Amino acid sequence: MSRSRSEAGSSATADPLRPSDHAESDVSGDITQPALGFVGWLRWGWRQLTSMRTALVLLLLLAIAAVPGSLVPQRSADPNGVTQYFADNPDLAPVLDNLSLFDVYSSPWFSAIYILLFVSLIGCVIPRTKHHWKALRATPPRTPARLSRLDVHRSELIELAPETDAAAAAASAIESAQQQLKRSGYRVERYDAGPTLSVSAERGYLRETGNLVFHAALVGVLLAVGLGGGFTYTGQTVIIEGRTFVNTMLDYTSFNPGRFVDENALEPYALTLDRFDVTYQPLGVQGQGQAGDFVANLTTQHAGAEAETGEVRVNHPLEMAGDRIYLMGNGYAPTLTVRDADGEIVFSESVPFLPQDTNMTSLGVVKIPDGLTDQMALQGFFYPTQAPLHTGAFASAYPALVNPVVSLNVYVGDLGIDDGTPRSVYTLDPSEMTQLAGRGTDVDPIELAPGETADLPGGYGTITFENDAPEGAQGYDESVKRYVSLSIHRDAAAGWVLLFAVLATAGLLAALFVPRRRMWVKAVPQGNTLHIEYAGLARGEDPTLDGAVAQFAQRHGASLETPPTPRVD
């Protein structure tokens, strides 16, 4: 006798063996999903943010977001490079600046990724740590009823002597297994059920501990970089031979402090550049003019301490009061003296000229705001070894002082400094000035060798290129002073970052190479025999599990009074 579908559904609903919400209980009903609501959406968003998948994506985004910081100069590390980038790319630079690409690591978008990653990692680590703590305090799970169902399983049969108590032999075998597993680093627990005796063991919690240490160390790195950056500063300075730098704001050419740095409480110390040594490949050999070694020989002095000597080399910074001093560049600083028409000195300085090529063809600017009837500027090139080009212009043919010459154009007018607008000492804006000598005028540029003097056009006075070589020196080897460009960096977080990096590496190694596994040993007396089973279970991939179970079974069998014989199941 047949029934209709509706009758079958009605009967199924009334069937006491089926739950009331069985699929057949209401065939025609629509499935409705409860609304999440505001709090539900917040919980859903929090779960998404604190998932390990999101943390990995944010970590990848952070690495990608850091790439522009290595492609364009950063104000915090290379402010002069940023200025030069604006000069070389006047159209592109403002666009990049609006995108904060010159301040990548303090930009809003980089900070947003950084903070989200920080929150995501904390949201991942804390719940997992609580769960791991509970797991560490829990006992190993009960021995499965059928160990033979596990993939890694061994079974052995021991023939007992006629007078041997099988139950006592089983207890002795399990006790021996328990002790051996403990010595192997397992956590063990006995589970006895009637005549069947067993021990359950597990180890490998160091794997999860290492995983948590790794992620907690990443949080530590983020904290150290984020908070330590507030106590970090980077400054640049230029020191000419014979001059002294004092660690105060007045002696820095540029200074980029963290938000917590007190600029009026810098560690007091002084650096004096005694001599800058550099070696070049000699003329006539392969690679002539290529620099070999750079050494800035310094006299250093802490406040209230005796002076000491020190050196700064490329990639070998000098440590001073917690600061690291790096050698960033070097060049020549010709000493120029300007006298007015009456012979009075109005300017006498060693002026740093910025290298423009590997042969140290250098560009420099001299600004004389006072002492003459008009403000004056001298702009030109210094050639350590002047040589003519085929175009008729000059360049340096060798970076050492073989034929040093300085060539200067002369301008008079408004230097643009009286209105309080800050101007770079290395650049000149001649738009409000009149050129008296140089290309574009009827007067040749002034060319001087060390020790020579020339008249300034317009009757303004004279200019002398001083010879700085000591008395009795031959040639031009020491006729022009050298200067070094130093970067002074304090990183309050470096030690903490190193510590957390080491912890992260150790945690990662533990998470990768420590196996998480469980092992069981069961002994069942069967008349005059003892049936022993060994089984193992891995959490995740563990290609060595089979060998570990076989090795333990062999070692355990050898420790028994009666050697086992393999059993064929």
Coordinates of C-alpha atoms in Angstrom, one line a residue:
M1 CA 0.0 0.0 0.0
S2 CA 1.5 3.3 -1.1
R3 CA 1.4 6.7 0.6
S4 CA 1.6 10.2 -0.7
R5 CA 4.6 12.4 0.0
S6 CA 2.6 14.7 2.3
E7 CA 1.5 11.7 4.3
A8 CA 5.1 10.6 4.5
G9 CA 6.1 14.0 5.7
S10 CA 3.3 14.1 8.3
S11 CA 4.3 10.6 9.5
A12 CA 7.9 11.6 9.7
T13 CA 7.0 14.6 11.8
A14 CA 5.1 12.4 14.2
D15 CA 7.9 9.8 14.3
P16 CA 9.3 10.0 17.8
L17 CA 12.7 8.6 16.5
R18 CA 13.3 11.7 14.4
P19 CA 14.1 15.2 15.7
S20 CA 11.4 17.8 15.3
D21 CA 13.7 19.9 13.1
H22 CA 14.4 17.1 10.6
A23 CA 14.7 18.2 7.0
E24 CA 11.4 16.4 6.1
S25 CA 9.5 18.0 8.9
D26 CA 8.7 21.1 7.0
V27 CA 9.4 20.6 3.3
S28 CA 7.7 23.7 2.1
G29 CA 9.2 26.1 4.8
D30 CA 11.8 28.8 3.8
I31 CA 15.2 28.9 5.5
T32 CA 15.6 32.1 7.3
Q33 CA 19.0 33.4 8.6
P34 CA 19.0 35.6 11.8
A35 CA 20.2 39.1 11.3
L36 CA 23.7 39.8 12.7
G37 CA 23.0 43.3 14.0
F38 CA 25.7 45.8 14.9
V39 CA 27.3 43.8 17.6
G40 CA 27.3 40.7 15.4
W41 CA 29.0 42.5 12.6
L42 CA 31.6 43.8 15.1
R43 CA 32.3 40.2 16.2
W44 CA 32.5 39.0 12.7
G45 CA 35.0 41.8 11.8
W46 CA 37.1 41.0 14.9
R47 CA 37.2 37.3 14.0
Q48 CA 38.3 38.2 10.4
L49 CA 41.0 40.7 11.7
T50 CA 42.4 38.3 14.3
S51 CA 42.7 35.3 11.9
M52 CA 46.1 34.0 11.0
R53 CA 45.2 34.4 7.4
T54 CA 44.7 38.1 7.8
A55 CA 47.9 38.5 9.8
L56 CA 49.9 36.9 7.0
V57 CA 48.2 39.2 4.4
L58 CA 49.0 42.3 6.5
L59 CA 52.6 41.1 7.0
L60 CA 52.9 40.8 3.2
L61 CA 51.3 44.3 2.7
L62 CA 53.7 45.8 5.2
A63 CA 56.7 44.4 3.3
I64 CA 55.2 45.7 0.0
A65 CA 54.5 49.1 1.6
A66 CA 58.1 49.4 2.7
V67 CA 59.4 49.1 -0.8
P68 CA 59.0 52.8 -1.8
G69 CA 61.2 53.6 1.2
S70 CA 64.2 52.0 -0.7
L71 CA 63.3 53.5 -4.0
V72 CA 63.1 57.2 -3.2
P73 CA 65.1 59.2 -0.5
Q74 CA 63.5 59.6 2.9
R75 CA 63.5 62.8 4.9
S76 CA 64.3 61.0 8.1
A77 CA 67.6 59.5 6.7
D78 CA 68.6 61.6 3.7
P79 CA 67.0 65.1 3.7
N80 CA 69.6 66.4 1.2
G81 CA 68.7 63.6 -1.2
V82 CA 65.0 64.7 -0.9
T83 CA 66.0 68.3 -1.8
Q84 CA 68.0 67.0 -4.8
Y85 CA 65.1 64.8 -5.9
F86 CA 62.8 67.8 -6.0
A87 CA 65.5 69.7 -8.0
D88 CA 65.9 66.8 -10.5
N89 CA 62.2 65.9 -10.8
P90 CA 60.2 69.1 -10.2
D91 CA 56.9 67.6 -11.7
L92 CA 57.0 64.2 -10.1
A93 CA 58.4 65.1 -6.6
P94 CA 55.2 67.0 -5.5
V95 CA 53.0 64.1 -6.5
L96 CA 55.2 61.7 -4.5
D97 CA 55.2 64.1 -1.6
N98 CA 51.4 64.2 -1.5
L99 CA 51.5 60.4 -1.3
S100 CA 53.9 60.6 1.7
L101 CA 56.5 58.6 -0.3
F102 CA 59.3 60.7 1.1
D103 CA 58.1 59.8 4.7
V104 CA 57.0 56.3 4.1
Y105 CA 57.5 54.9 7.6
S106 CA 55.5 57.7 9.2
S107 CA 52.8 58.0 6.5
P108 CA 49.2 57.4 7.4
W109 CA 48.8 54.4 5.1
F110 CA 51.9 52.7 6.4
S111 CA 50.9 53.4 10.0
A112 CA 47.4 51.9 9.3
I113 CA 48.9 48.6 8.1
Y114 CA 51.3 48.6 11.0
I115 CA 48.6 49.1 13.6
L116 CA 46.3 46.6 12.0
L117 CA 49.0 44.0 11.9
F118 CA 49.8 44.7 15.5
V119 CA 46.2 44.3 16.6
S120 CA 45.8 41.2 14.4
L121 CA 48.8 39.5 15.9
I122 CA 47.7 40.2 19.5
G123 CA 44.2 39.0 18.7
C124 CA 45.8 35.7 17.3
V125 CA 48.3 35.2 20.1
I126 CA 46.3 35.8 23.3
P127 CA 43.5 33.2 22.6
R128 CA 46.0 30.6 21.4
T129 CA 48.2 31.2 24.4
K130 CA 45.2 30.6 26.7
H131 CA 44.3 27.4 24.9
H132 CA 47.9 26.2 24.9
W133 CA 48.2 26.9 28.6
K134 CA 45.1 24.7 29.2
A135 CA 46.5 22.0 27.0
L136 CA 49.8 22.0 28.8
R137 CA 48.0 21.4 32.1
A138 CA 45.7 18.7 30.7
T139 CA 46.6 15.0 30.9
P140 CA 47.2 12.9 27.8
P141 CA 44.1 11.4 26.2
R142 CA 42.8 8.0 27.1
T143 CA 44.2 5.0 25.1
P144 CA 42.0 4.2 22.1
A145 CA 40.1 0.9 22.4
R146 CA 41.4 -0.3 19.0
L147 CA 45.0 0.7 18.4
S148 CA 45.1 -1.4 15.3
R149 CA 43.0 1.2 13.5
L150 CA 45.9 3.7 13.7
D151 CA 48.2 3.9 10.7
V152 CA 51.3 3.4 12.8
H153 CA 50.8 0.3 14.8
R154 CA 52.9 -2.7 16.0
S155 CA 51.8 -5.8 17.8
E156 CA 54.0 -8.3 19.6
L157 CA 53.3 -11.5 21.6
I158 CA 55.4 -12.6 24.6
E159 CA 55.3 -16.2 25.6
L160 CA 55.4 -16.4 29.5
A161 CA 56.9 -19.1 31.6
P162 CA 54.3 -21.5 33.1
E163 CA 54.8 -20.2 36.6
T164 CA 54.7 -16.5 35.6
D165 CA 51.8 -14.3 36.6
A166 CA 50.4 -12.8 33.4
A167 CA 48.9 -9.8 35.2
A168 CA 52.1 -9.0 37.0
A169 CA 54.0 -9.3 33.7
A170 CA 51.6 -6.9 32.1
A171 CA 52.0 -4.4 34.9
S172 CA 55.8 -4.7 34.8
A173 CA 55.8 -4.1 31.0
I174 CA 53.6 -1.0 31.3
E175 CA 55.7 0.3 34.1
S176 CA 58.8 -0.1 32.0
A177 CA 57.1 1.6 29.0
Q178 CA 56.0 4.5 31.3
Q179 CA 59.5 5.1 32.6
Q180 CA 61.1 4.9 29.1
L181 CA 58.6 7.3 27.7
K182 CA 59.2 9.8 30.5
R183 CA 63.0 9.6 29.9
S184 CA 62.2 10.4 26.2
G185 CA 60.4 13.6 27.1
Y186 CA 56.8 12.4 26.9
R187 CA 54.1 13.4 29.3
V188 CA 52.5 10.1 30.4
E189 CA 49.3 8.9 32.1
R190 CA 48.3 5.3 33.1
Y191 CA 44.9 4.0 32.0
D192 CA 43.9 0.6 33.3
A193 CA 40.7 -1.1 32.5
G194 CA 40.4 -4.5 34.1
P195 CA 43.1 -6.9 32.9
T196 CA 44.0 -4.5 30.1
L197 CA 46.8 -2.1 31.1
S198 CA 48.0 0.9 29.0
V199 CA 50.0 4.1 29.1
S200 CA 49.2 7.2 27.1
A201 CA 52.0 9.6 26.2
E202 CA 52.4 12.7 24.2
R203 CA 55.1 15.3 23.5
G204 CA 55.8 18.1 21.1
Y205 CA 54.0 20.9 22.9
L206 CA 57.3 22.9 22.3
R207 CA 56.1 23.1 18.7
E208 CA 53.1 25.2 19.6
T209 CA 55.2 27.1 22.2
G210 CA 57.6 28.0 19.5
N211 CA 54.8 29.1 17.3
L212 CA 53.4 31.4 20.0
V213 CA 56.9 32.7 20.8
F214 CA 57.4 33.5 17.1
H215 CA 54.2 35.5 16.9
A216 CA 54.7 37.1 20.3
A217 CA 58.3 38.1 19.1
L218 CA 56.8 39.7 16.0
V219 CA 54.6 41.8 18.3
G220 CA 57.7 42.6 20.3
V221 CA 59.5 43.8 17.1
L222 CA 56.5 46.0 16.2
L223 CA 56.4 47.5 19.7
A224 CA 60.2 48.0 19.7
V225 CA 60.2 49.7 16.3
G226 CA 57.0 51.7 17.0
L227 CA 57.9 53.0 20.5
G228 CA 61.7 52.9 20.1
G229 CA 61.4 55.1 17.0
G230 CA 60.1 57.9 19.3
F231 CA 63.5 57.9 21.1
T232 CA 65.5 57.6 17.9
Y233 CA 67.2 60.5 16.0
T234 CA 69.3 60.9 12.9
G235 CA 71.4 63.9 12.1
Q236 CA 73.9 65.0 9.5
T237 CA 76.9 67.2 9.8
V238 CA 80.0 68.2 7.8
I239 CA 83.4 68.5 9.5
I240 CA 86.4 70.1 7.7
E241 CA 89.9 69.1 8.7
G242 CA 91.0 70.8 11.8
R243 CA 87.5 71.7 12.9
T244 CA 85.3 70.3 15.8
F245 CA 81.7 69.2 15.9
V246 CA 79.9 69.4 19.2
N247 CA 76.8 67.3 19.7
T248 CA 74.3 70.2 19.9
M249 CA 71.6 71.4 17.6
L250 CA 73.8 74.3 16.4
D251 CA 76.4 72.0 14.8
Y252 CA 73.9 69.8 12.8
T253 CA 73.2 70.6 9.2
S254 CA 70.0 68.6 9.4
F255 CA 68.4 66.8 12.3
N256 CA 65.4 64.4 12.4
P257 CA 64.3 63.5 15.9
G258 CA 61.7 61.1 17.2
R259 CA 58.7 62.5 18.9
F260 CA 60.1 61.8 22.4
V261 CA 63.6 63.2 21.8
D262 CA 64.6 66.2 23.8
E263 CA 66.7 68.3 21.5
N264 CA 68.1 70.3 24.4
A265 CA 69.3 67.2 26.3
L266 CA 71.6 65.4 23.7
E267 CA 74.6 63.5 25.1
P268 CA 77.5 66.0 25.2
Y269 CA 80.6 65.0 23.2
A270 CA 82.9 66.5 20.6
L271 CA 84.5 65.2 17.4
T272 CA 87.5 66.8 15.8
L273 CA 88.6 65.8 12.3
D274 CA 92.4 65.6 12.4
R275 CA 92.9 64.1 9.0
F276 CA 91.0 62.4 6.2
D277 CA 93.0 59.7 4.4
V278 CA 92.0 58.2 1.1
T279 CA 93.9 56.1 -1.4
Y280 CA 93.4 56.1 -5.2
Q281 CA 94.6 53.7 -7.9
P282 CA 97.5 55.5 -9.5
L283 CA 97.5 57.0 -12.9
G284 CA 98.3 54.7 -15.8
V285 CA 97.0 51.5 -14.2
Q286 CA 93.7 49.7 -14.7
G287 CA 90.9 51.4 -12.7
Q288 CA 93.0 54.6 -12.2
G289 CA 91.3 57.0 -9.8
Q290 CA 89.2 54.3 -8.1
A291 CA 89.1 54.9 -4.4
G292 CA 90.6 52.1 -2.2
D293 CA 90.1 53.0 1.5
F294 CA 88.5 55.9 3.3
V295 CA 89.5 56.7 6.9
A296 CA 88.3 59.7 8.9
N297 CA 90.8 60.1 11.8
L298 CA 89.1 61.8 14.7
T299 CA 89.8 63.0 18.2
T300 CA 86.8 62.3 20.4
Q301 CA 86.0 63.6 23.8
H302 CA 83.2 63.0 26.2
A303 CA 82.1 65.7 28.7
G304 CA 84.6 65.7 31.6
A305 CA 86.8 62.9 30.1
E306 CA 90.2 62.8 28.4
A307 CA 90.4 63.1 24.6
E308 CA 90.8 59.8 22.7
T309 CA 91.5 58.9 19.1
G310 CA 89.0 57.2 16.8
E311 CA 88.4 56.2 13.2
V312 CA 85.3 56.1 11.0
R313 CA 85.4 54.0 7.9
V314 CA 82.8 53.0 5.4
N315 CA 80.5 50.4 7.0
H316 CA 82.5 50.7 10.2
P317 CA 80.8 53.3 12.4
L318 CA 82.2 54.8 15.5
E319 CA 80.3 54.4 18.8
M320 CA 80.0 57.6 20.9
A321 CA 77.7 57.9 24.0
G322 CA 75.1 55.5 22.5
D323 CA 75.3 57.2 19.0
R324 CA 76.6 55.4 15.9
I325 CA 78.6 57.7 13.6
Y326 CA 78.7 56.7 10.0
L327 CA 80.9 58.0 7.2
M328 CA 78.6 59.1 4.4
G329 CA 80.7 61.1 2.0
N330 CA 83.8 63.3 1.6
G331 CA 85.2 66.1 -0.6
Y332 CA 87.4 69.1 -0.8
A333 CA 87.0 72.4 1.0
P334 CA 89.1 75.1 -0.6
T335 CA 90.0 78.0 1.7
L336 CA 89.0 81.2 0.0
T337 CA 89.7 84.7 1.3
V338 CA 87.9 87.8 0.0
R339 CA 89.2 91.3 0.7
D340 CA 87.4 94.6 0.0
A341 CA 88.9 97.4 -2.1
D342 CA 90.8 98.6 1.1
G343 CA 92.4 95.2 1.7
E344 CA 90.2 94.4 4.7
I345 CA 89.2 90.7 5.0
V346 CA 85.4 90.3 4.7
F347 CA 85.4 86.5 4.2
S348 CA 87.9 83.8 4.9
E349 CA 86.5 80.2 5.1
S350 CA 87.2 76.7 4.0
V351 CA 84.1 76.1 1.8
P352 CA 82.9 72.5 1.1
F353 CA 82.5 71.8 -2.6
L354 CA 80.1 68.9 -3.4
P355 CA 81.5 66.1 -5.7
Q356 CA 79.7 65.7 -9.0
D357 CA 81.6 62.7 -10.4
T358 CA 84.1 60.0 -9.4
N359 CA 87.0 62.2 -10.2
M360 CA 85.8 64.7 -7.6
T361 CA 84.8 67.5 -10.0
S362 CA 83.1 69.5 -7.3
L363 CA 80.5 72.3 -7.2
G364 CA 80.5 75.0 -4.5
V365 CA 78.9 78.3 -3.5
V366 CA 80.4 81.2 -1.5
K367 CA 77.9 83.8 -0.1
I368 CA 79.2 87.1 1.3
P369 CA 76.2 89.0 2.8
D370 CA 78.2 91.7 4.5
G371 CA 81.5 93.7 4.2
L372 CA 81.1 94.8 0.6
T373 CA 79.0 97.5 -1.0
D374 CA 76.7 94.9 -2.3
Q375 CA 75.9 91.3 -1.4
M376 CA 78.1 88.9 -3.4
A377 CA 78.0 85.3 -4.4
L378 CA 80.7 83.1 -6.0
Q379 CA 79.6 79.9 -7.7
G380 CA 81.9 77.5 -9.5
F381 CA 83.8 74.3 -9.7
F382 CA 86.9 72.9 -8.0
Y383 CA 89.0 70.5 -10.1
P384 CA 91.6 68.4 -8.1
T385 CA 93.3 67.7 -11.4
Q386 CA 92.1 70.2 -14.0
A387 CA 92.0 68.9 -17.6
P388 CA 90.3 70.3 -20.7
L389 CA 87.5 68.4 -22.5
H390 CA 87.1 68.3 -26.3
T391 CA 84.2 70.8 -25.9
G392 CA 86.6 73.4 -24.4
A393 CA 85.2 73.0 -20.9
F394 CA 87.1 71.7 -17.9
A395 CA 86.8 68.7 -15.7
S396 CA 88.8 66.8 -13.2
A397 CA 90.9 63.9 -14.7
Y398 CA 91.9 62.4 -11.4
P399 CA 90.5 62.7 -7.9
A400 CA 93.8 63.4 -6.1
L401 CA 95.5 66.9 -6.0
V402 CA 97.7 66.9 -9.1
N403 CA 96.6 70.2 -10.7
P404 CA 94.1 71.8 -8.3
V405 CA 92.2 74.8 -9.8
V406 CA 89.0 76.6 -8.6
S407 CA 86.9 78.4 -11.2
L408 CA 84.3 80.9 -10.0
N409 CA 81.5 82.9 -11.5
V410 CA 80.8 86.2 -9.7
Y411 CA 77.3 87.6 -8.8
V412 CA 76.2 90.7 -6.9
G413 CA 72.7 91.7 -5.8
D414 CA 70.2 90.2 -3.4
L415 CA 71.1 86.8 -1.9
G416 CA 67.4 86.4 -0.7
I417 CA 68.4 85.9 3.0
D418 CA 67.2 89.2 4.4
D419 CA 63.5 88.2 4.5
G420 CA 64.2 85.4 6.9
T421 CA 63.6 82.6 4.3
P422 CA 66.0 79.7 5.0
R423 CA 68.4 79.0 2.1
S424 CA 70.7 76.1 1.5
V425 CA 74.4 77.0 1.8
Y426 CA 75.1 74.6 -1.1
T427 CA 72.8 76.2 -3.7
L428 CA 72.4 79.7 -5.2
D429 CA 69.3 81.4 -6.6
P430 CA 70.8 84.1 -8.9
S431 CA 67.4 85.4 -10.1
E432 CA 67.8 88.6 -8.1
M433 CA 71.5 89.0 -8.8
T434 CA 73.7 90.4 -11.6
Q435 CA 76.4 88.3 -13.0
L436 CA 79.8 90.1 -13.3
A437 CA 82.0 87.2 -14.5
G438 CA 81.6 83.8 -16.0
R439 CA 79.8 82.2 -18.9
G440 CA 77.3 84.5 -20.4
T441 CA 79.3 87.6 -19.7
D442 CA 82.2 89.4 -21.3
V443 CA 84.4 88.6 -18.4
D444 CA 86.0 85.2 -18.0
P445 CA 85.4 83.3 -14.7
I446 CA 88.1 83.6 -12.1
E447 CA 90.5 80.7 -12.1
L448 CA 92.9 80.2 -9.2
A449 CA 95.5 77.7 -8.1
P450 CA 96.4 77.3 -4.4
G451 CA 98.3 80.4 -3.3
E452 CA 97.1 82.7 -6.1
T453 CA 95.1 85.9 -5.9
A454 CA 92.9 87.6 -8.4
D455 CA 90.9 90.9 -8.6
L456 CA 87.2 90.8 -8.3
P457 CA 85.4 92.5 -11.3
G458 CA 83.7 95.8 -10.6
G459 CA 86.4 97.0 -8.2
Y460 CA 85.0 95.0 -5.3
G461 CA 88.4 93.8 -4.1
T462 CA 90.4 90.6 -4.4
I463 CA 90.0 86.9 -3.8
T464 CA 92.7 84.5 -2.7
F465 CA 92.8 80.7 -3.0
E466 CA 94.8 79.9 0.2
N467 CA 97.4 77.1 0.2
D468 CA 96.7 75.1 3.3
A469 CA 99.8 72.9 3.0
P470 CA 102.3 73.1 5.9
E471 CA 105.5 74.9 5.4
G472 CA 108.1 73.0 3.5
A473 CA 105.5 70.7 1.8
Q474 CA 106.3 69.9 -1.8
G475 CA 103.6 69.9 -4.5
Y476 CA 99.9 70.1 -3.9
D477 CA 99.3 67.0 -1.8
E478 CA 98.0 68.9 1.2
S479 CA 97.2 72.3 -0.3
V480 CA 93.4 71.9 0.0
K481 CA 91.6 70.7 3.1
R482 CA 89.3 67.7 3.0
Y483 CA 85.9 67.4 4.7
V484 CA 83.7 64.5 5.7
S485 CA 80.0 64.1 5.8
L486 CA 78.9 62.2 8.9
S487 CA 75.5 60.7 9.8
I488 CA 74.9 60.4 13.5
H489 CA 72.3 57.9 14.4
R490 CA 70.8 56.9 17.8
D491 CA 68.5 53.8 17.7
A492 CA 67.1 53.2 21.2
A493 CA 65.2 50.1 19.9
A494 CA 68.1 48.3 18.2
G495 CA 68.9 46.0 21.2
W496 CA 65.2 45.1 21.7
V497 CA 64.7 44.5 18.0
L498 CA 67.7 42.1 18.1
L499 CA 66.4 40.3 21.1
F500 CA 62.9 39.8 19.6
A501 CA 64.5 38.8 16.3
V502 CA 66.5 36.1 18.0
L503 CA 63.4 34.9 19.9
A504 CA 61.4 34.9 16.7
T505 CA 64.1 32.8 15.0
A506 CA 64.2 30.3 17.8
G507 CA 60.5 30.0 18.0
L508 CA 60.2 29.5 14.2
L509 CA 62.8 26.7 14.3
A510 CA 61.0 25.0 17.1
A511 CA 57.7 25.3 15.3
L512 CA 59.2 23.8 12.1
F513 CA 61.3 21.0 13.5
V514 CA 59.8 19.8 16.8
P515 CA 57.2 17.0 16.0
R516 CA 53.9 16.9 17.8
R517 CA 53.0 13.2 18.4
R518 CA 51.2 10.8 20.7
M519 CA 52.2 7.3 21.6
W520 CA 50.4 4.4 23.3
V521 CA 51.5 1.1 24.8
K522 CA 48.9 -1.5 25.7
A523 CA 49.5 -4.8 27.5
V524 CA 46.8 -7.5 27.6
P525 CA 47.4 -10.8 29.4
Q526 CA 46.0 -13.8 27.5
G527 CA 46.5 -17.0 29.4
N528 CA 50.1 -17.9 29.3
T529 CA 51.0 -15.0 26.8
L530 CA 51.2 -11.3 27.0
H531 CA 49.9 -9.3 24.0
I532 CA 51.6 -5.9 23.7
E533 CA 50.6 -3.2 21.2
Y534 CA 52.4 0.0 20.2
A535 CA 50.8 2.8 18.3
G536 CA 51.6 6.4 17.4
L537 CA 49.6 9.4 16.0
A538 CA 51.1 12.6 14.7
R539 CA 49.5 16.0 14.6
G540 CA 50.4 17.2 11.2
E541 CA 53.1 15.8 8.9
D542 CA 55.6 13.6 10.8
P543 CA 57.5 11.2 8.4
T544 CA 59.6 9.9 11.3
L545 CA 56.7 8.7 13.4
D546 CA 56.8 5.1 12.0
G547 CA 60.5 4.8 12.8
A548 CA 60.1 6.3 16.2
V549 CA 57.4 3.8 17.2
A550 CA 59.5 0.9 15.8
Q551 CA 62.6 2.1 17.7
F552 CA 60.6 2.5 20.9
A553 CA 59.1 -1.0 20.5
Q554 CA 62.5 -2.5 20.0
R555 CA 64.0 -0.7 23.0
H556 CA 61.0 -1.6 25.2
G557 CA 61.0 -5.2 24.1
A558 CA 64.7 -5.5 24.9
S559 CA 64.1 -4.3 28.4
L560 CA 61.6 -7.0 29.2
E561 CA 62.7 -10.2 31.0
T562 CA 61.2 -12.4 28.4
P563 CA 62.0 -11.3 24.8
P564 CA 58.9 -10.8 22.6
T565 CA 58.1 -12.7 19.4
P566 CA 56.4 -10.9 16.6
R567 CA 52.8 -11.6 16.2
V568 CA 51.1 -12.1 12.9
D569 CA 47.6 -10.5 13.1

